[in-house]
Amino acid sequence: MNAALTHQRADRPSGQAPLFRQVTRQEFPEAVREFLDRPRHLPVPVPTEGRPDLTASVDLAGRLYGGLRRPHPLDTGIVLGAAHLPEGLAELARPFGRTWVDEEELADFAAFRARHGGSLLIVGCYDRLTLDPVRALLMATYRGARHGLTLLSGRDGASVCWNVAKQYAQPAPGVDALGLFTDTDRPPRLPGVRVFDDRDFENTDIQAEILGTRWLRVGFQGHGKDDSVNLGEFTICGLNPSAPAVPGLLGPRCAYGLPCYKPEDKLVPLNRVEAVELVLSACNSGPLADLALYDPKYQLLLNALDGPARTVVSAVSVHDSDRPENVAWMRGALAGADSVDTLNASLAGSHPYPAFMRFGLPEAPEDTPAPPAPADHRPDPLLLTVGSRLTAYLASDLLPHHHALRPRLTKLARKVDLWTARPTHAADQSPEQITASLTADLQSLDHAITEQISADPETELMNYPAHFGDRSTLDPRVQEVTCHCGRPAQEFTRRGLLPYVLDTTCAVCMRCGDVTFRIPDAPALLAHAADTVGQGEVLEVRATVTAARTGPVRLGLFVPTYLREDTTVEPAVIRRRLTGGRGEDVAFRVRFAPGTAPQAYYFTVFAVQDLAVSTARRHFGVVPRTV
């Protein structure tokens, strides 16, 4: 079959049959056999019966693609849940893999990888893309074979068939636009890439720019959840109105009849974007099925897969993409490089895990540049030398000069400098007196820090993980831990590059994101609570805190600013004397107003000891109260 299917010209003569043939599910198996027998003369069949959204996407694809291509096969292919997929789908996907193996082989994963190295293709419905086995496959192929892991998926069997069918298409002539829309960066505007950032969102109709262009590749970077990406007042939306909701699953505000949290006339439906490749560079833009916060009806990833895009690049969890990744991706797009390999390589110096996954077949190796080497964030030693010298003149700018804590912290720093600069105990203070004085100062400052965070969690002090992390390099030693949701997580440390930069330790779970942050020798935290709470009810929270040393620890809990008016936290702060190295539980209660909007939220527990702040974040959902 591979030998028979050759590239067709994209500039089809007027009146030529379309590239895709819409069929019923019953007609699909025979249509697949006919297509595979005559791939140069027949359109690719797609079962769209009962799916008006796929019918619309097929129409959009007719504007985006101009011919058929011979897909480049990957080394090994596996179909997940073959018995539940439409008959004929496995046959249509068969040219995409040189060797196909049974799903059961994944049970002994080590043996499977020993037998089947190289690139790997997984085909299956979204509900089969779960932490087990995809996490193991993702980790095993990361930094391994070229193109690593590739997936073809969708919300149901028809969507999977559509995504398999799109792999046979090639862009039409003139479909060559490259674009980047970002709400978190102001990257350089490279020739050949249309860049839109926050400076453009106020005076440009971003919705029209996105939907009015046929993109070869377009990337969306911004804050959001797995159902949306924010671009100023504009929002990339994951809602597919044609998809049924699943009873009992959490949804965003619109799932409960409430208006969107952003202007609805500025929503961009992702399945209407005409792009050969879509890059969703937002945290959790493509979570695995058992990691997602929201019902599949609202999933960004699934909405993208329902659209005309042949390739969708999404983030399985959290990541720190910013200027380096934006520039690397734009340069890679101009050169025809693979987006997933480019983005993951750029993040390799900060993350020990792959952040992005590929839905859609990569180009043949001979058609793409070699993937970049993993980024190494360790700078030239000369830069470190200069940084050390600058330290003599400058302090960290984590806290602005007018910050309320600066005078007291400066006063204590002078005392500490005095105590370490000369043997004070031989003069006017003994070691015991120094310790007592230091302890008193710490207690007073810990109290002030706790009160400040409770009053305003967005104080600059709470930005320490990002501030120090940006000035750090990744320690290659990674520890497997258990998240408070019970799933596996990775705990890693970023080492400060300059004397005033503290090391930071982070635990990341693919379901919950960056769960905990702390600095060395600071209290360790985990937060436990129910997954949902009803409107007007109370969420019981149990925080497990392990003090770095024996002594007082202050704890508090806060919710996002937009939720604070609807909640009461009891107690506001807690002071406990704890034994160092021993985990102990502390209880909080979060009371919700009856009018609290149902949707996904989070709370953060924090602990303060010896000027160090540790945090643990936990997701939960508010649901309509049952009568």
PDB file of N, CA and C in Angstrom, residues 161-207:
ATOM      1  N   CYS A 161     -11.166   8.245  13.622  1.00  0.00           N
ATOM      2  CA  CYS A 161     -11.132   8.012  12.175  1.00  0.00           C
ATOM      3  C   CYS A 161     -10.769   9.296  11.427  1.00  0.00           C
ATOM      4  N   TRP A 162     -11.328  10.434  11.860  1.00  0.00           N
ATOM      5  CA  TRP A 162     -11.047  11.712  11.230  1.00  0.00           C
ATOM      6  C   TRP A 162      -9.570  12.071  11.369  1.00  0.00           C
ATOM      7  N   ASN A 163      -9.005  11.826  12.527  1.00  0.00           N
ATOM      8  CA  ASN A 163      -7.592  12.167  12.724  1.00  0.00           C
ATOM      9  C   ASN A 163      -6.662  11.242  11.968  1.00  0.00           C
ATOM     10  N   VAL A 164      -7.052   9.993  11.786  1.00  0.00           N
ATOM     11  CA  VAL A 164      -6.269   9.094  10.941  1.00  0.00           C
ATOM     12  C   VAL A 164      -6.371   9.538   9.489  1.00  0.00           C
ATOM     13  N   ALA A 165      -7.581   9.886   9.050  1.00  0.00           N
ATOM     14  CA  ALA A 165      -7.773  10.293   7.656  1.00  0.00           C
ATOM     15  C   ALA A 165      -6.959  11.532   7.318  1.00  0.00           C
ATOM     16  N   LYS A 166      -6.889  12.505   8.246  1.00  0.00           N
ATOM     17  CA  LYS A 166      -6.161  13.751   7.970  1.00  0.00           C
ATOM     18  C   LYS A 166      -4.682  13.520   7.717  1.00  0.00           C
ATOM     19  N   GLN A 167      -4.142  12.400   8.200  1.00  0.00           N
ATOM     20  CA  GLN A 167      -2.702  12.168   8.036  1.00  0.00           C
ATOM     21  C   GLN A 167      -2.333  11.922   6.581  1.00  0.00           C
ATOM     22  N   TYR A 168      -3.313  11.592   5.753  1.00  0.00           N
ATOM     23  CA  TYR A 168      -3.048  11.370   4.333  1.00  0.00           C
ATOM     24  C   TYR A 168      -3.029  12.667   3.532  1.00  0.00           C
ATOM     25  N   ALA A 169      -3.400  13.788   4.142  1.00  0.00           N
ATOM     26  CA  ALA A 169      -3.529  15.039   3.409  1.00  0.00           C
ATOM     27  C   ALA A 169      -2.252  15.860   3.483  1.00  0.00           C
ATOM     28  N   GLN A 170      -2.040  16.677   2.476  1.00  0.00           N
ATOM     29  CA  GLN A 170      -0.925  17.610   2.494  1.00  0.00           C
ATOM     30  C   GLN A 170      -1.448  19.015   2.234  1.00  0.00           C
ATOM     31  N   PRO A 171      -0.780  20.027   2.761  1.00  0.00           N
ATOM     32  CA  PRO A 171      -1.282  21.402   2.644  1.00  0.00           C
ATOM     33  C   PRO A 171      -1.448  21.828   1.192  1.00  0.00           C
ATOM     34  N   ALA A 172      -2.449  22.659   0.975  1.00  0.00           N
ATOM     35  CA  ALA A 172      -2.673  23.222  -0.348  1.00  0.00           C
ATOM     36  C   ALA A 172      -1.637  24.302  -0.638  1.00  0.00           C
ATOM     37  N   PRO A 173      -1.384  24.586  -1.914  1.00  0.00           N
ATOM     38  CA  PRO A 173      -0.477  25.701  -2.245  1.00  0.00           C
ATOM     39  C   PRO A 173      -0.981  26.990  -1.624  1.00  0.00           C
ATOM     40  N   GLY A 174      -0.068  27.757  -1.102  1.00  0.00           N
ATOM     41  CA  GLY A 174      -0.431  29.025  -0.478  1.00  0.00           C
ATOM     42  C   GLY A 174      -0.715  28.923   1.000  1.00  0.00           C
ATOM     43  N   VAL A 175      -0.840  27.697   1.522  1.00  0.00           N
ATOM     44  CA  VAL A 175      -1.025  27.531   2.971  1.00  0.00           C
ATOM     45  C   VAL A 175       0.375  27.480   3.582  1.00  0.00           C
ATOM     46  N   ASP A 176       0.894  28.629   3.936  1.00  0.00           N
ATOM     47  CA  ASP A 176       2.267  28.709   4.425  1.00  0.00           C
ATOM     48  C   ASP A 176       2.429  29.699   5.568  1.00  0.00           C
ATOM     49  N   ALA A 177       1.325  30.229   6.101  1.00  0.00           N
ATOM     50  CA  ALA A 177       1.425  31.230   7.164  1.00  0.00           C
ATOM     51  C   ALA A 177       1.873  30.600   8.466  1.00  0.00           C
ATOM     52  N   LEU A 178       2.789  31.272   9.135  1.00  0.00           N
ATOM     53  CA  LEU A 178       3.259  30.876  10.457  1.00  0.00           C
ATOM     54  C   LEU A 178       2.863  31.969  11.438  1.00  0.00           C
ATOM     55  N   GLY A 179       2.314  31.587  12.599  1.00  0.00           N
ATOM     56  CA  GLY A 179       1.858  32.592  13.541  1.00  0.00           C
ATOM     57  C   GLY A 179       2.073  32.199  14.982  1.00  0.00           C
ATOM     58  N   LEU A 180       2.308  33.194  15.824  1.00  0.00           N
ATOM     59  CA  LEU A 180       2.433  32.999  17.267  1.00  0.00           C
ATOM     60  C   LEU A 180       1.606  34.066  17.971  1.00  0.00           C
ATOM     61  N   PHE A 181       0.684  33.627  18.820  1.00  0.00           N
ATOM     62  CA  PHE A 181      -0.123  34.521  19.641  1.00  0.00           C
ATOM     63  C   PHE A 181       0.238  34.254  21.096  1.00  0.00           C
ATOM     64  N   THR A 182       0.751  35.251  21.793  1.00  0.00           N
ATOM     65  CA  THR A 182       1.226  35.041  23.164  1.00  0.00           C
ATOM     66  C   THR A 182       0.741  36.149  24.085  1.00  0.00           C
ATOM     67  N   ASP A 183       0.332  35.748  25.264  1.00  0.00           N
ATOM     68  CA  ASP A 183      -0.114  36.689  26.287  1.00  0.00           C
ATOM     69  C   ASP A 183       0.891  36.797  27.428  1.00  0.00           C
ATOM     70  N   THR A 184       1.999  36.068  27.338  1.00  0.00           N
ATOM     71  CA  THR A 184       2.959  36.036  28.437  1.00  0.00           C
ATOM     72  C   THR A 184       4.346  36.523  28.036  1.00  0.00           C
ATOM     73  N   ASP A 185       4.514  36.933  26.794  1.00  0.00           N
ATOM     74  CA  ASP A 185       5.849  37.274  26.315  1.00  0.00           C
ATOM     75  C   ASP A 185       5.709  38.354  25.249  1.00  0.00           C
ATOM     76  N   ARG A 186       6.794  39.064  25.037  1.00  0.00           N
ATOM     77  CA  ARG A 186       6.902  39.989  23.904  1.00  0.00           C
ATOM     78  C   ARG A 186       8.122  39.586  23.092  1.00  0.00           C
ATOM     79  N   PRO A 187       7.998  38.488  22.361  1.00  0.00           N
ATOM     80  CA  PRO A 187       9.168  37.928  21.676  1.00  0.00           C
ATOM     81  C   PRO A 187       9.578  38.763  20.478  1.00  0.00           C
ATOM     82  N   PRO A 188      10.780  38.542  19.981  1.00  0.00           N
ATOM     83  CA  PRO A 188      11.188  39.248  18.765  1.00  0.00           C
ATOM     84  C   PRO A 188      10.304  38.819  17.594  1.00  0.00           C
ATOM     85  N   ARG A 189      10.091  39.731  16.665  1.00  0.00           N
ATOM     86  CA  ARG A 189       9.220  39.450  15.517  1.00  0.00           C
ATOM     87  C   ARG A 189      10.104  39.011  14.352  1.00  0.00           C
ATOM     88  N   LEU A 190      10.283  37.704  14.262  1.00  0.00           N
ATOM     89  CA  LEU A 190      11.167  37.158  13.243  1.00  0.00           C
ATOM     90  C   LEU A 190      10.518  37.283  11.869  1.00  0.00           C
ATOM     91  N   PRO A 191      11.291  37.626  10.861  1.00  0.00           N
ATOM     92  CA  PRO A 191      10.741  37.686   9.499  1.00  0.00           C
ATOM     93  C   PRO A 191      10.157  36.330   9.112  1.00  0.00           C
ATOM     94  N   GLY A 192       8.950  36.355   8.595  1.00  0.00           N
ATOM     95  CA  GLY A 192       8.298  35.123   8.182  1.00  0.00           C
ATOM     96  C   GLY A 192       7.320  34.576   9.190  1.00  0.00           C
ATOM     97  N   VAL A 193       7.248  35.175  10.398  1.00  0.00           N
ATOM     98  CA  VAL A 193       6.315  34.727  11.430  1.00  0.00           C
ATOM     99  C   VAL A 193       5.457  35.909  11.853  1.00  0.00           C
ATOM    100  N   ARG A 194       4.156  35.720  11.844  1.00  0.00           N
ATOM    101  CA  ARG A 194       3.234  36.764  12.302  1.00  0.00           C
ATOM    102  C   ARG A 194       3.080  36.620  13.812  1.00  0.00           C
ATOM    103  N   VAL A 195       3.574  37.610  14.537  1.00  0.00           N
ATOM    104  CA  VAL A 195       3.599  37.565  16.001  1.00  0.00           C
ATOM    105  C   VAL A 195       2.597  38.575  16.549  1.00  0.00           C
ATOM    106  N   PHE A 196       1.778  38.108  17.498  1.00  0.00           N
ATOM    107  CA  PHE A 196       0.824  38.978  18.185  1.00  0.00           C
ATOM    108  C   PHE A 196       1.018  38.799  19.690  1.00  0.00           C
ATOM    109  N   ASP A 197       1.246  39.910  20.401  1.00  0.00           N
ATOM    110  CA  ASP A 197       1.378  39.847  21.851  1.00  0.00           C
ATOM    111  C   ASP A 197       0.417  40.849  22.488  1.00  0.00           C
ATOM    112  N   ASP A 198       0.577  41.090  23.784  1.00  0.00           N
ATOM    113  CA  ASP A 198      -0.396  41.914  24.495  1.00  0.00           C
ATOM    114  C   ASP A 198      -0.498  43.334  23.938  1.00  0.00           C
ATOM    115  N   ARG A 199       0.538  43.787  23.260  1.00  0.00           N
ATOM    116  CA  ARG A 199       0.489  45.126  22.662  1.00  0.00           C
ATOM    117  C   ARG A 199      -0.489  45.187  21.492  1.00  0.00           C
ATOM    118  N   ASP A 200      -0.778  44.026  20.902  1.00  0.00           N
ATOM    119  CA  ASP A 200      -1.681  43.978  19.755  1.00  0.00           C
ATOM    120  C   ASP A 200      -3.119  43.679  20.153  1.00  0.00           C
ATOM    121  N   PHE A 201      -3.313  43.106  21.342  1.00  0.00           N
ATOM    122  CA  PHE A 201      -4.651  42.638  21.706  1.00  0.00           C
ATOM    123  C   PHE A 201      -5.651  43.784  21.877  1.00  0.00           C
ATOM    124  N   GLU A 202      -5.153  45.000  22.178  1.00  0.00           N
ATOM    125  CA  GLU A 202      -6.050  46.121  22.401  1.00  0.00           C
ATOM    126  C   GLU A 202      -6.531  46.767  21.112  1.00  0.00           C
ATOM    127  N   ASN A 203      -5.749  46.649  20.032  1.00  0.00           N
ATOM    128  CA  ASN A 203      -6.100  47.370  18.804  1.00  0.00           C
ATOM    129  C   ASN A 203      -6.240  46.468  17.587  1.00  0.00           C
ATOM    130  N   THR A 204      -6.235  45.146  17.787  1.00  0.00           N
ATOM    131  CA  THR A 204      -6.357  44.197  16.680  1.00  0.00           C
ATOM    132  C   THR A 204      -7.471  43.214  16.986  1.00  0.00           C
ATOM    133  N   ASP A 205      -8.257  42.892  15.990  1.00  0.00           N
ATOM    134  CA  ASP A 205      -9.290  41.866  16.150  1.00  0.00           C
ATOM    135  C   ASP A 205      -8.615  40.505  16.057  1.00  0.00           C
ATOM    136  N   ILE A 206      -8.175  40.010  17.199  1.00  0.00           N
ATOM    137  CA  ILE A 206      -7.420  38.763  17.229  1.00  0.00           C
ATOM    138  C   ILE A 206      -8.268  37.600  16.733  1.00  0.00           C
ATOM    139  N   GLN A 207      -9.549  37.613  17.064  1.00  0.00           N
ATOM    140  CA  GLN A 207     -10.441  36.554  16.604  1.00  0.00           C
ATOM    141  C   GLN A 207     -10.444  36.480  15.078  1.00  0.00           C
TER     142      GLN A 207
END
